[in-house]
Short mmCIF file of C-alpha atoms in Angstrom, two decimals:
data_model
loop_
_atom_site.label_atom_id
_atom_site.label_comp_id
_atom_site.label_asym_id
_atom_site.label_seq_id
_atom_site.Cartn_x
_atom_site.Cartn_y
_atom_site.Cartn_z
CA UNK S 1 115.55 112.40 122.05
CA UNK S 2 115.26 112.46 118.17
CA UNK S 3 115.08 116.04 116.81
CA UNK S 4 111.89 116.66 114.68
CA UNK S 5 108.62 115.48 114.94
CA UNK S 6 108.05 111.86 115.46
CA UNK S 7 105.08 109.54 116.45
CA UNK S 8 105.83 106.14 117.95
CA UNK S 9 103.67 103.39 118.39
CA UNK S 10 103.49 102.25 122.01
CA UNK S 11 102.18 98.93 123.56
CA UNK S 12 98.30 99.07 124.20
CA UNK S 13 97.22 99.49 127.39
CA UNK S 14 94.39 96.64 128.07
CA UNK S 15 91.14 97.48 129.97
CA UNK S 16 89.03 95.13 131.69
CA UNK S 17 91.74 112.92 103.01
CA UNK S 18 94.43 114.10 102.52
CA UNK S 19 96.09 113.35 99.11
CA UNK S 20 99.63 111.82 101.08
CA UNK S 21 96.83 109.08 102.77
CA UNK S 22 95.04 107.57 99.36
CA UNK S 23 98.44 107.17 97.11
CA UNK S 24 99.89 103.06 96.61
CA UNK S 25 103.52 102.92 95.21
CA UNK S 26 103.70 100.20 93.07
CA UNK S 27 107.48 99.01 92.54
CA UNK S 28 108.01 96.86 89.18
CA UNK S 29 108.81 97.03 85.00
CA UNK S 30 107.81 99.57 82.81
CA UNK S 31 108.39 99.75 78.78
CA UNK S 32 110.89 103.21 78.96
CA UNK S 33 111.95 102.25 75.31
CA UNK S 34 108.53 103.34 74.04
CA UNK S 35 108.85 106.46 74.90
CA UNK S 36 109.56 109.30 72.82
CA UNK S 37 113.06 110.80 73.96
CA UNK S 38 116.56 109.61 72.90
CA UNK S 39 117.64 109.93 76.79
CA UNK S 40 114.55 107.41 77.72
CA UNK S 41 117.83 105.15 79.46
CA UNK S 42 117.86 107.83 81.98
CA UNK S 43 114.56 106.53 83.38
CA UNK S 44 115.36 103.38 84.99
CA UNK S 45 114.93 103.74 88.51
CA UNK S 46 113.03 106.52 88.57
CA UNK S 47 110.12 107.54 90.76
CA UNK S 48 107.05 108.68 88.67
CA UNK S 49 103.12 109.99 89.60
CA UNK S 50 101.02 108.33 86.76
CA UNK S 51 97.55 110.40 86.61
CA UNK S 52 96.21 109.26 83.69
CA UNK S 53 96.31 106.45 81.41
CA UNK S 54 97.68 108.95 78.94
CA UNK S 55 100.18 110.19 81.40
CA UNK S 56 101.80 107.05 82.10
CA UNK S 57 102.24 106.28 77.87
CA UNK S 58 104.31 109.73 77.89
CA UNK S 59 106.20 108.88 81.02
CA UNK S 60 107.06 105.57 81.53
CA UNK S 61 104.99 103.86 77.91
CA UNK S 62 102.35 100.96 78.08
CA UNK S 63 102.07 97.58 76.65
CA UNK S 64 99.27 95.29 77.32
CA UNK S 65 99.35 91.42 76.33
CA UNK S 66 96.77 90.21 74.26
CA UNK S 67 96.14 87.77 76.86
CA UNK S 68 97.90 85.46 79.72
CA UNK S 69 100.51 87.00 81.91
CA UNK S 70 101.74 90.63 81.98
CA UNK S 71 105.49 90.57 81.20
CA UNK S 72 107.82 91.05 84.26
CA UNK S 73 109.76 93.95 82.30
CA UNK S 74 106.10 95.71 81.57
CA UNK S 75 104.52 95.01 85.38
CA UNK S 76 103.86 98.07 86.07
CA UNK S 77 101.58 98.30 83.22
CA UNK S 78 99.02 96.08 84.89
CA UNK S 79 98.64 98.85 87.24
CA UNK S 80 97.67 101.36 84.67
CA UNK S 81 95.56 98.97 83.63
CA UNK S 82 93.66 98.40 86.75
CA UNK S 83 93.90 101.75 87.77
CA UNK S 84 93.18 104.00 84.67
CA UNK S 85 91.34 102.19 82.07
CA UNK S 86 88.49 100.68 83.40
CA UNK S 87 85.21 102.23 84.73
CA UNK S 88 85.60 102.00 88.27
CA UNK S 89 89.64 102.64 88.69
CA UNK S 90 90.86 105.47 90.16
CA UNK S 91 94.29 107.56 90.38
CA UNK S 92 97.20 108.71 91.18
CA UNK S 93 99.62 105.87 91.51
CA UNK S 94 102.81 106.23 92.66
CA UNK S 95 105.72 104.11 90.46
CA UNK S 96 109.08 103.29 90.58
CA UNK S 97 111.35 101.57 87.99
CA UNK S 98 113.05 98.97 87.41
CA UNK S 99 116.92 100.49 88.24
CA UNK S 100 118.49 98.12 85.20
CA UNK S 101 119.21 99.46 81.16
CA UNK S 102 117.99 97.47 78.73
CA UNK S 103 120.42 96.54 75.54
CA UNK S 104 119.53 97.92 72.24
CA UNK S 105 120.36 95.53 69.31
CA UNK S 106 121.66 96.58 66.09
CA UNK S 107 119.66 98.48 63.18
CA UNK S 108 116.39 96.75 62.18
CA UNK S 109 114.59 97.07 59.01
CA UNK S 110 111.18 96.31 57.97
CA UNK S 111 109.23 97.21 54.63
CA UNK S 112 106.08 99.14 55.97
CA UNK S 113 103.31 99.90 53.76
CA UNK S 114 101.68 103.30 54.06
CA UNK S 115 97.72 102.93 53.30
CA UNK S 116 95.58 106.33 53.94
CA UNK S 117 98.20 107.83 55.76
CA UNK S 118 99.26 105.33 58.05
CA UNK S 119 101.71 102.36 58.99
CA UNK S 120 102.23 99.69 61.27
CA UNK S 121 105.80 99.00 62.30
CA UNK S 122 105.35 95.71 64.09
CA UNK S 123 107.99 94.84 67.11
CA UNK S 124 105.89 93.14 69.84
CA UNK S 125 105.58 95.97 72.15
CA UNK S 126 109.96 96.26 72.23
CA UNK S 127 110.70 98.64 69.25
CA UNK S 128 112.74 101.73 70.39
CA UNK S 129 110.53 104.15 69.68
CA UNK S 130 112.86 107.09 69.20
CA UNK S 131 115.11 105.62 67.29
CA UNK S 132 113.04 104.92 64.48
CA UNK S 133 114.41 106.51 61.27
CA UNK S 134 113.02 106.68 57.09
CA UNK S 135 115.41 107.37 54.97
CA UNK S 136 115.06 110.97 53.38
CA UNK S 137 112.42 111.60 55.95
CA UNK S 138 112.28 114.04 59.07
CA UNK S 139 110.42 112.41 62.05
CA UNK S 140 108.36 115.56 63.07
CA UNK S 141 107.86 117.25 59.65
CA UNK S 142 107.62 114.17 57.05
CA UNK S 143 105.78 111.74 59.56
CA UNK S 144 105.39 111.16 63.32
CA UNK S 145 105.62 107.65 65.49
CA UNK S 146 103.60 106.41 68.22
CA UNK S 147 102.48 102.80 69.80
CA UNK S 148 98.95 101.91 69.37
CA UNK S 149 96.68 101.89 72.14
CA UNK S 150 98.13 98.40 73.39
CA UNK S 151 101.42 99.68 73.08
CA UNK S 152 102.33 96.08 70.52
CA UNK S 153 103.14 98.14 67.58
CA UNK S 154 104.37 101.72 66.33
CA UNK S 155 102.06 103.41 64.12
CA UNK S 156 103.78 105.77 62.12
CA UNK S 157 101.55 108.44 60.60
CA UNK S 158 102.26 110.49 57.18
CA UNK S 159 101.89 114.32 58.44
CA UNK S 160 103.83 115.45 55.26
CA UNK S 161 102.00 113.74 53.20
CA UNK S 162 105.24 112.69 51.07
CA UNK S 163 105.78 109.12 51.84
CA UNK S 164 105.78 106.41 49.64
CA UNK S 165 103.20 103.41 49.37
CA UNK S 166 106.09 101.61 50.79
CA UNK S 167 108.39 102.52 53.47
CA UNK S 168 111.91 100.77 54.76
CA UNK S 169 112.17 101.93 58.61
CA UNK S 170 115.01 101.56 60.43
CA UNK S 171 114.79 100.87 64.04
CA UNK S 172 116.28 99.63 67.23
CA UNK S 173 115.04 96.98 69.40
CA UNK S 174 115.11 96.26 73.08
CA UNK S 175 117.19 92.95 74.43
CA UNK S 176 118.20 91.07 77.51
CA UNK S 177 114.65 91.94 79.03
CA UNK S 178 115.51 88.71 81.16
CA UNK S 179 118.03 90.50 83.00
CA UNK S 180 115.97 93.49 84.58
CA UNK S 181 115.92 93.62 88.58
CA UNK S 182 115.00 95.56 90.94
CA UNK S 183 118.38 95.98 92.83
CA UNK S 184 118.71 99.05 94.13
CA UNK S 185 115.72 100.99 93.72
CA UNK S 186 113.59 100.69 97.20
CA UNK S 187 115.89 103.56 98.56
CA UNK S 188 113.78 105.65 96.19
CA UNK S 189 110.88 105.28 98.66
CA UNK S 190 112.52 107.61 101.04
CA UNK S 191 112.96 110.00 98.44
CA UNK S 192 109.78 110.27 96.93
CA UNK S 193 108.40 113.15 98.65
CA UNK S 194 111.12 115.27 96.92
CA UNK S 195 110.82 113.93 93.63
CA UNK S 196 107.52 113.88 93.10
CA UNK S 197 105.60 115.37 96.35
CA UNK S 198 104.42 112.28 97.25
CA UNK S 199 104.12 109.78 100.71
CA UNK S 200 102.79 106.84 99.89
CA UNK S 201 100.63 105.02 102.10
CA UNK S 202 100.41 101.16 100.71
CA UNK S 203 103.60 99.60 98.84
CA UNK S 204 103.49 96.83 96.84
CA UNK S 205 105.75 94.80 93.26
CA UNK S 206 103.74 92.64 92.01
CA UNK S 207 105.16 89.71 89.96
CA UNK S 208 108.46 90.31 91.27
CA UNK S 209 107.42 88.84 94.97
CA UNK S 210 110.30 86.16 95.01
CA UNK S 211 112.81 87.75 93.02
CA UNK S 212 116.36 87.65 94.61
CA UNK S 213 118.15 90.63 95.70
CA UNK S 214 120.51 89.04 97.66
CA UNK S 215 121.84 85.53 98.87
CA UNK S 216 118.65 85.58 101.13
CA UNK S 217 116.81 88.57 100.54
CA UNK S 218 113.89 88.63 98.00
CA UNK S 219 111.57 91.31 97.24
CA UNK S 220 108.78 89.87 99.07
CA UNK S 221 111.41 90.08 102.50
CA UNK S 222 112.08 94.21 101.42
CA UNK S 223 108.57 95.10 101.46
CA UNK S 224 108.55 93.88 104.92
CA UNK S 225 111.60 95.64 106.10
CA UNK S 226 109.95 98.91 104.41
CA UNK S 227 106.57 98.13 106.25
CA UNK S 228 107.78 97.24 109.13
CA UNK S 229 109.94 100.68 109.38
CA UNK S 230 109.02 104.52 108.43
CA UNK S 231 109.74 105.86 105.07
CA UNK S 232 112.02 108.73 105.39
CA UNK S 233 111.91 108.39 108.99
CA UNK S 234 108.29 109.36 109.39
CA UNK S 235 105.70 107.67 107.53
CA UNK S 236 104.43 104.41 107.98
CA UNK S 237 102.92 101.96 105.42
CA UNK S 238 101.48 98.68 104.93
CA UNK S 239 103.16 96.17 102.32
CA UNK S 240 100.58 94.00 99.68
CA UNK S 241 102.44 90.75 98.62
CA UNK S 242 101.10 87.96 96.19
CA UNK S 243 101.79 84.33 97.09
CA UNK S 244 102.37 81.90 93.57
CA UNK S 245 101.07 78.81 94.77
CA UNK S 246 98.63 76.64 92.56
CA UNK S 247 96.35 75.52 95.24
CA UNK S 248 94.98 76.62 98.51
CA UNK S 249 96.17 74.04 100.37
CA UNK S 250 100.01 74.42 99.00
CA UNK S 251 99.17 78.65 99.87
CA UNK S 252 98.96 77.38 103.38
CA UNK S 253 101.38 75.16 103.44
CA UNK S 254 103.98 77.30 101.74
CA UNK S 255 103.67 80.82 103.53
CA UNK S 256 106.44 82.24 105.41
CA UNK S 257 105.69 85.99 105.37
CA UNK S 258 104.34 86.63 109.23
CA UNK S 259 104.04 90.19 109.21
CA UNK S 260 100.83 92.64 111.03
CA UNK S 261 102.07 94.81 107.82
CA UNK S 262 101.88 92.57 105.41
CA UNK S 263 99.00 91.70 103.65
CA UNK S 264 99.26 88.27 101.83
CA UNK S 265 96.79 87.76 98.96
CA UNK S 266 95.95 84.53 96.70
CA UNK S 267 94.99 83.47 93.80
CA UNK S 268 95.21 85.43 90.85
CA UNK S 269 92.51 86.74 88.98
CA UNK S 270 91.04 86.91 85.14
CA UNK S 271 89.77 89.48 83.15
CA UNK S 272 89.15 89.68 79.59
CA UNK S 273 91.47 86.63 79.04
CA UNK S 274 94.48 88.48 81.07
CA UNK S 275 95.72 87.36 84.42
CA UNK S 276 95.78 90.12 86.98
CA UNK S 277 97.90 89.53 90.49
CA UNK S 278 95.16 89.52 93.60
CA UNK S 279 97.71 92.02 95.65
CA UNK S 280 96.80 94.71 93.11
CA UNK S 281 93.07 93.70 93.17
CA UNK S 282 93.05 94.34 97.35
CA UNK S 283 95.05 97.71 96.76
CA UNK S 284 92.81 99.02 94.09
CA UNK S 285 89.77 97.82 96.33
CA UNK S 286 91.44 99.86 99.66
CA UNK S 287 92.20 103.02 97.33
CA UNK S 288 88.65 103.08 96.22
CA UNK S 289 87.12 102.39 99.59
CA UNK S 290 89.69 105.03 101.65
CA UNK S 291 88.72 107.85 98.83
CA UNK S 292 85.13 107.28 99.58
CA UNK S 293 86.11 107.63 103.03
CA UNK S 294 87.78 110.93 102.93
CA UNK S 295 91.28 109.05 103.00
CA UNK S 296 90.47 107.45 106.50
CA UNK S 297 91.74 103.68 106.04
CA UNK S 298 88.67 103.08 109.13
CA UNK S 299 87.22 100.39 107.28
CA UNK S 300 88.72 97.28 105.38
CA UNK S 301 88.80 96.01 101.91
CA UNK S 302 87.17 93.24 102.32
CA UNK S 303 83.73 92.21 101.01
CA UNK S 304 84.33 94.62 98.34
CA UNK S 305 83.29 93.51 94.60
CA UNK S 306 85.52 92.63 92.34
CA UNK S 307 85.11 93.61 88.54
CA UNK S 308 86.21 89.74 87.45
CA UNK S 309 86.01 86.87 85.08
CA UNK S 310 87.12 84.41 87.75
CA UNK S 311 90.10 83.46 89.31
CA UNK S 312 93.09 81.57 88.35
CA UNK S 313 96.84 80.38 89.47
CA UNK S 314 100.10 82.57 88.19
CA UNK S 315 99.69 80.34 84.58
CA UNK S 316 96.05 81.43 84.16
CA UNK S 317 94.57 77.78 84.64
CA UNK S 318 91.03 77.92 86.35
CA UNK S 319 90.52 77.54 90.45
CA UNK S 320 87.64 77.33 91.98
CA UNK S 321 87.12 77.86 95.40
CA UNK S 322 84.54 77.21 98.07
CA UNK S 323 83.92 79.78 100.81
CA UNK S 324 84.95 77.39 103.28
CA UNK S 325 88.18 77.08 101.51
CA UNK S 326 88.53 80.64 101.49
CA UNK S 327 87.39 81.01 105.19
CA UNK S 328 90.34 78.71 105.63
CA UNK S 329 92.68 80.53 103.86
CA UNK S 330 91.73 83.47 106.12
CA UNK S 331 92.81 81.65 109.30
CA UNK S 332 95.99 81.60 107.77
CA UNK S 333 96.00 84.75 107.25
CA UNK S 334 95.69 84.74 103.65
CA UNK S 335 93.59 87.45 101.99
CA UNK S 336 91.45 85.83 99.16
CA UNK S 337 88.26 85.87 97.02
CA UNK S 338 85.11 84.50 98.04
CA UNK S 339 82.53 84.02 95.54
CA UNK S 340 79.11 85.16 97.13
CA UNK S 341 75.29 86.36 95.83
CA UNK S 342 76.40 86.05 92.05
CA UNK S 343 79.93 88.21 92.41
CA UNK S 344 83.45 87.72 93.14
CA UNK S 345 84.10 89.83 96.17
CA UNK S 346 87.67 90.58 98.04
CA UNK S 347 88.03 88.47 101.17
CA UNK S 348 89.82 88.94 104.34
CA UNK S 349 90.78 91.43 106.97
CA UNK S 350 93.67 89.53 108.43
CA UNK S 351 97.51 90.61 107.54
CA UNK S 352 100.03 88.07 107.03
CA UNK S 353 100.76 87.67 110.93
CA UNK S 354 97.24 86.14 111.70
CA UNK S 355 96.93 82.33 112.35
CA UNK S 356 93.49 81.49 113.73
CA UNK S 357 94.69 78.89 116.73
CA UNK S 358 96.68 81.66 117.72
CA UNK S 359 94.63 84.67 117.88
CA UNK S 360 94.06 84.90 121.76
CA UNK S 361 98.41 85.54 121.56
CA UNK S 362 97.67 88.58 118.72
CA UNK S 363 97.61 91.70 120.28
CA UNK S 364 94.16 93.90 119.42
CA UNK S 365 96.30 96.49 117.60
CA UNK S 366 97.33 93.55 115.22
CA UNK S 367 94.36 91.79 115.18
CA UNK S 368 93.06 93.11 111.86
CA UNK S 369 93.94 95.56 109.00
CA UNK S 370 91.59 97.95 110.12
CA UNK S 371 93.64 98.04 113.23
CA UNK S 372 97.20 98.51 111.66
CA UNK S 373 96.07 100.89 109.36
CA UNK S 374 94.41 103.50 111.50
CA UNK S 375 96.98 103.39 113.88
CA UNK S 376 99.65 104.12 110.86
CA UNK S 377 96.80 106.57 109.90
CA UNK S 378 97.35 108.73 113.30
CA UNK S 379 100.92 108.59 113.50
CA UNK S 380 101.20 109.94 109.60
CA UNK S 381 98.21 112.20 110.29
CA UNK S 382 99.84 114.42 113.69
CA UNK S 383 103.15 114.72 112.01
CA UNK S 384 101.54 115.94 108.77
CA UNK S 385 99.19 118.15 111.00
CA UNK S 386 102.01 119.71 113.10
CA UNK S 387 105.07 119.59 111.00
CA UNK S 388 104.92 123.42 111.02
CA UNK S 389 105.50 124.03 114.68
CA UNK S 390 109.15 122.94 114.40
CA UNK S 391 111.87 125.03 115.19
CA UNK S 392 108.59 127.69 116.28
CA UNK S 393 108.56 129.05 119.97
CA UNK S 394 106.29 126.39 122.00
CA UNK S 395 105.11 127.12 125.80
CA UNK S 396 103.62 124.38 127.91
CA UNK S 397 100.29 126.33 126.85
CA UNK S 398 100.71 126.07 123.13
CA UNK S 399 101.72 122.66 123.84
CA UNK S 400 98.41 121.78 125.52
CA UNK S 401 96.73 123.74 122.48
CA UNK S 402 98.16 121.12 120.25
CA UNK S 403 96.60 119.12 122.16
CA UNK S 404 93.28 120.41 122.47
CA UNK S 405 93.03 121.07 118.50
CA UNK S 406 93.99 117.71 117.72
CA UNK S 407 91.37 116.32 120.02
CA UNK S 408 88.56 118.40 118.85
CA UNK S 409 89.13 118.58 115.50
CA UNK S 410 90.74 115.03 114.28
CA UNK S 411 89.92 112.58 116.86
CA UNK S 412 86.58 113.56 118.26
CA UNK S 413 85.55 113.81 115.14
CA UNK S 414 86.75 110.65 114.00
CA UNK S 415 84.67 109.03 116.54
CA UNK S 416 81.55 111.17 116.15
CA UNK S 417 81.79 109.59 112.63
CA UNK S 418 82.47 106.23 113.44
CA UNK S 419 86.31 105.68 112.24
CA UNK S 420 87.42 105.42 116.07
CA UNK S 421 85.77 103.94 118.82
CA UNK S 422 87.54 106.08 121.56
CA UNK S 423 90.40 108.85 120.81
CA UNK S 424 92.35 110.77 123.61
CA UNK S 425 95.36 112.64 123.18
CA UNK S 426 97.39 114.53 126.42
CA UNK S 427 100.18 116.56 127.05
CA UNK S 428 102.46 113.66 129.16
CA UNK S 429 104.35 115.74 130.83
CA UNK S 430 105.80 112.15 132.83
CA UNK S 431 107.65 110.96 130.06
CA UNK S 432 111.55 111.03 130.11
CA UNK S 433 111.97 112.46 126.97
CA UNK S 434 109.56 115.43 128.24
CA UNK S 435 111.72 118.59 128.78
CA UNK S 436 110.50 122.28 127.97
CA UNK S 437 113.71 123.96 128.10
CA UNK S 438 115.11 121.22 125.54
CA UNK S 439 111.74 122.04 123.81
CA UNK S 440 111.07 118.31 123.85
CA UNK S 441 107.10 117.66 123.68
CA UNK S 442 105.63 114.57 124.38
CA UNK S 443 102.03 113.57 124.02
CA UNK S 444 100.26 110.43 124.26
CA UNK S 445 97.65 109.31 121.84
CA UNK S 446 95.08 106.37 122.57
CA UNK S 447 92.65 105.14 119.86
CA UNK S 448 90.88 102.24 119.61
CA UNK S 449 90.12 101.48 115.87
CA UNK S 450 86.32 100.09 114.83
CA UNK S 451 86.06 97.07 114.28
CA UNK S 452 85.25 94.80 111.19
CA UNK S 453 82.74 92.98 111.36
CA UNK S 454 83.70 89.34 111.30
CA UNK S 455 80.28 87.45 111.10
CA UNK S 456 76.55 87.93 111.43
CA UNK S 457 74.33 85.28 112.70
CA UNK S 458 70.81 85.03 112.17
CA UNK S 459 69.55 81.57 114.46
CA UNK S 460 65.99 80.99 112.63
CA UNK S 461 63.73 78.27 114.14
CA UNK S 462 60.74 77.04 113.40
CA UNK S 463 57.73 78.17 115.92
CA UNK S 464 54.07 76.53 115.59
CA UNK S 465 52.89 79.80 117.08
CA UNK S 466 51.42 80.31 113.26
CA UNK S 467 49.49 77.62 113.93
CA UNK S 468 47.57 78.37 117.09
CA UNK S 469 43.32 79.17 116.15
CA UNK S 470 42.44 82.87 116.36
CA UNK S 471 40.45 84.17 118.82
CA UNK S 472 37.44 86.46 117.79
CA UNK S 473 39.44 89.61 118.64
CA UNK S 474 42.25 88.38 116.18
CA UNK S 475 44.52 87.07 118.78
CA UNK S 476 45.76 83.61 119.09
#
């Protein structure tokens, strides 16, 4: 038997917030040139906690198109976007970096005028930003740089109050942008608890979905391998993935992924002239929902309104799409957008796995995303809950204590408030890898998760009982 704790997830047996539950890791391109720091190189491939919108311009920098597509190399930055700087987002996020350097070219100049103080050093979002020089000028003392609040251009800001009308700056840009990949930083995943105290609980790249790491291995394919296993050897996740195609029928048609931990979202969606990936939309919706919920994943994303101009393919061109279209993309197992009493609303409570001729075959525990998640919930949950006890003297008592405290204080009260149907845990004393001189504790868990609802169905006829003559004691 394994040393440690563990949970595993068994096959059902059919009858006749904690802050490590709410945190997505998004995986993708960040702008690390606009940073402030000569060693900003030195953050490829690093894991980062973004808290603010503020935060993530001094860690990892920002740039925002002025509309169409985010840039594969700045991906990430639709994330801070969503997350941090409109009304209803909500934080942390958990990042990792693209593992590849981008080139610097050779010096730049450019003739910068300096009205009321200030300057605007214009390099598309891809200056360096800390190797911009004046001649005769400190950086710090004479004048300071920054990127404006879209992150397209540096301002550069006279503190000394000693520079000229004019200004020639020197500067560095970024190259071979085309070039950045993603090789070689998922292993980060399993480290992120030690670099930045943090287990994430959804994972997901946006925009890089079909990018090749291998011969036959795209992204899309290694979020499935890290759903489908445990980060770290513990913790267990669900994967978000967006699907490119330009119409729902060709979404249908096209999809391979057949994962219960994969979550497969189409189309894309527009806001203020930008084009946002769906995948992010659903995660955003869950995080929001989940932190309401005391970091319980007990109820799905789904039906949840969407802040939206409309929806769109990968190129930003208009869709429009009838609920029956969408219905059908949900028997698929396609998680869409419905549009329904005057708002665009998240639709879909099916992972990737889900095909609708073949749900008799599903098991219940794969059924839904409700079900996946609260079982990966549980598992994540008792380990975090118990961690302590290891290598600590355990009886067969203080084993049936565990027992008792997780039942009373976790799962009856997760169906008391409605996040469970039924929750048992016991000491099994039967299994094979039971043995209390090996200090080897085994307990089962049962939970059955609530269920979403899938449809409600009002039959109205028409009755001629409001037609019938009254009686003189009002009756008819």
């Amino acid at each position: 038997m394994a040393r440690g704790i563990n949970a595993e997830q068994v096959e059902s047996i059919t009858q006749q917030v904690e802050e490590y539950s709410t945190i997505p890791c998004y995986i993708g391109g960040a702008p690390i040139w606009q940073v402030d720091n000569e060693n900003w190189k030195q953050l490829a491939g690093k894991s980062l906690l973004l808290k603010t919108e503020q935060d993530a311009k001094k860690k990892m920098g920002y740039l925002q198109p002025e509309s169409g597509t985010w840039p594969k190399y700045a991906s990430l930055c639709e994330m801070v976007y969503l997350h941090f700087k409109r009304e209803e987002a909500v934080g942390p996020i958990a990042v990792i970096l693209n593992g590849t350097e981008p080139t610097e070219s050779e010096i730049q100049t450019q003739d910068v005028a300096i009205i009321e103080g200030k300057g605007t050093l214009r390099v598309a979002g891809k200056g360096i930003l800390s190797s911009v020089t004046i001649e005769s000028k400190e950086k710090g003392n004479h004048f300071s740089v920054s990127y404006d609040e879209s992150g397209q251009n540096i301002i550069i800001v006279d503190t000394g109050k000693n520079l000229s009308m004019t200004e020639t700056v020197q500067y560095k840009e970024v190259t071979g942008l085309d070039a950045l990949e993603l090789s070689g930083v998922f292993d980060n995943i399993d480290y992120m608890q030690q670099d930045i105290n943090v287990i994430p609980y959804v994972v997901a790249a946006p925009g890089w979905e079909n990018e090749s790491l291998s011969d036959s291995v795209t992204v899309a394919d290694k979020l499935q391998e890290i759903a489908e296993g445990k980060i770290n050897n513990h913790w267990r996740v669900q994967a978000y993935s967006q699907l490119y195609d330009k119409t729902f029928q060709e979404a249908i048609q096209n999809k391979t992924m057949k994962s219960h931990k994969v979550k497969s979202c189409w189309p894309f969606a527009r806001i203020d002239e930008r084009v946002f990936h769906l995948s992010a939309l659903f995660v955003l919706s869950k995080l929001i929902l989940d932190t309401e919920n005391d970091g319980i994943p007990f109820e799905s994303a789904s039906n949840e309104v969407l802040d939206i101009d409309g929806i769109c393919d990968a190129d930003g061109q208009l869709i429009r799409l009838k609920e029956i279209e969408s219905n059908r993309l949900n028997e698929y197992g396609i998680a869409t957008v419905n549009f329904l009493d005057g708002s665009w609303r998240t639709w879909g409570i099916r992972m990737s796995n889900y095909k609708e001729t073949e749900a008799d075959t599903i098991k219940k525990e794969k059924l839904t995303d409700v079900a996946v998640q609260m079982l990966d919930y549980i598992c994540n949950d008792f380990q975090k809950t118990y961690i302590d006890l290891i290598d600590k003297s355990i009886s067969e008592k203080n084993a049936r204590d565990i027992a008792e405290d997780y039942q009373n204080t976790r799962l009856d009260a997760m169906v008391k408030d409605g996040s469970l149907l039924y929750g048992k845990i016991e000491l099994n004393k039967g299994d094979a890898e039971y043995s209390l001189s090996g200090g080897n504790f085994v307990f089962s868990i049962d939970e059955t998760s609530t269920p979403p609802g899938n449809s409600i169905t009002a039959k109205v006829r028409y009755s001629e009982a409001g037609l019938a003559p009254e009686t003189e004691e009002g009756e008819y």
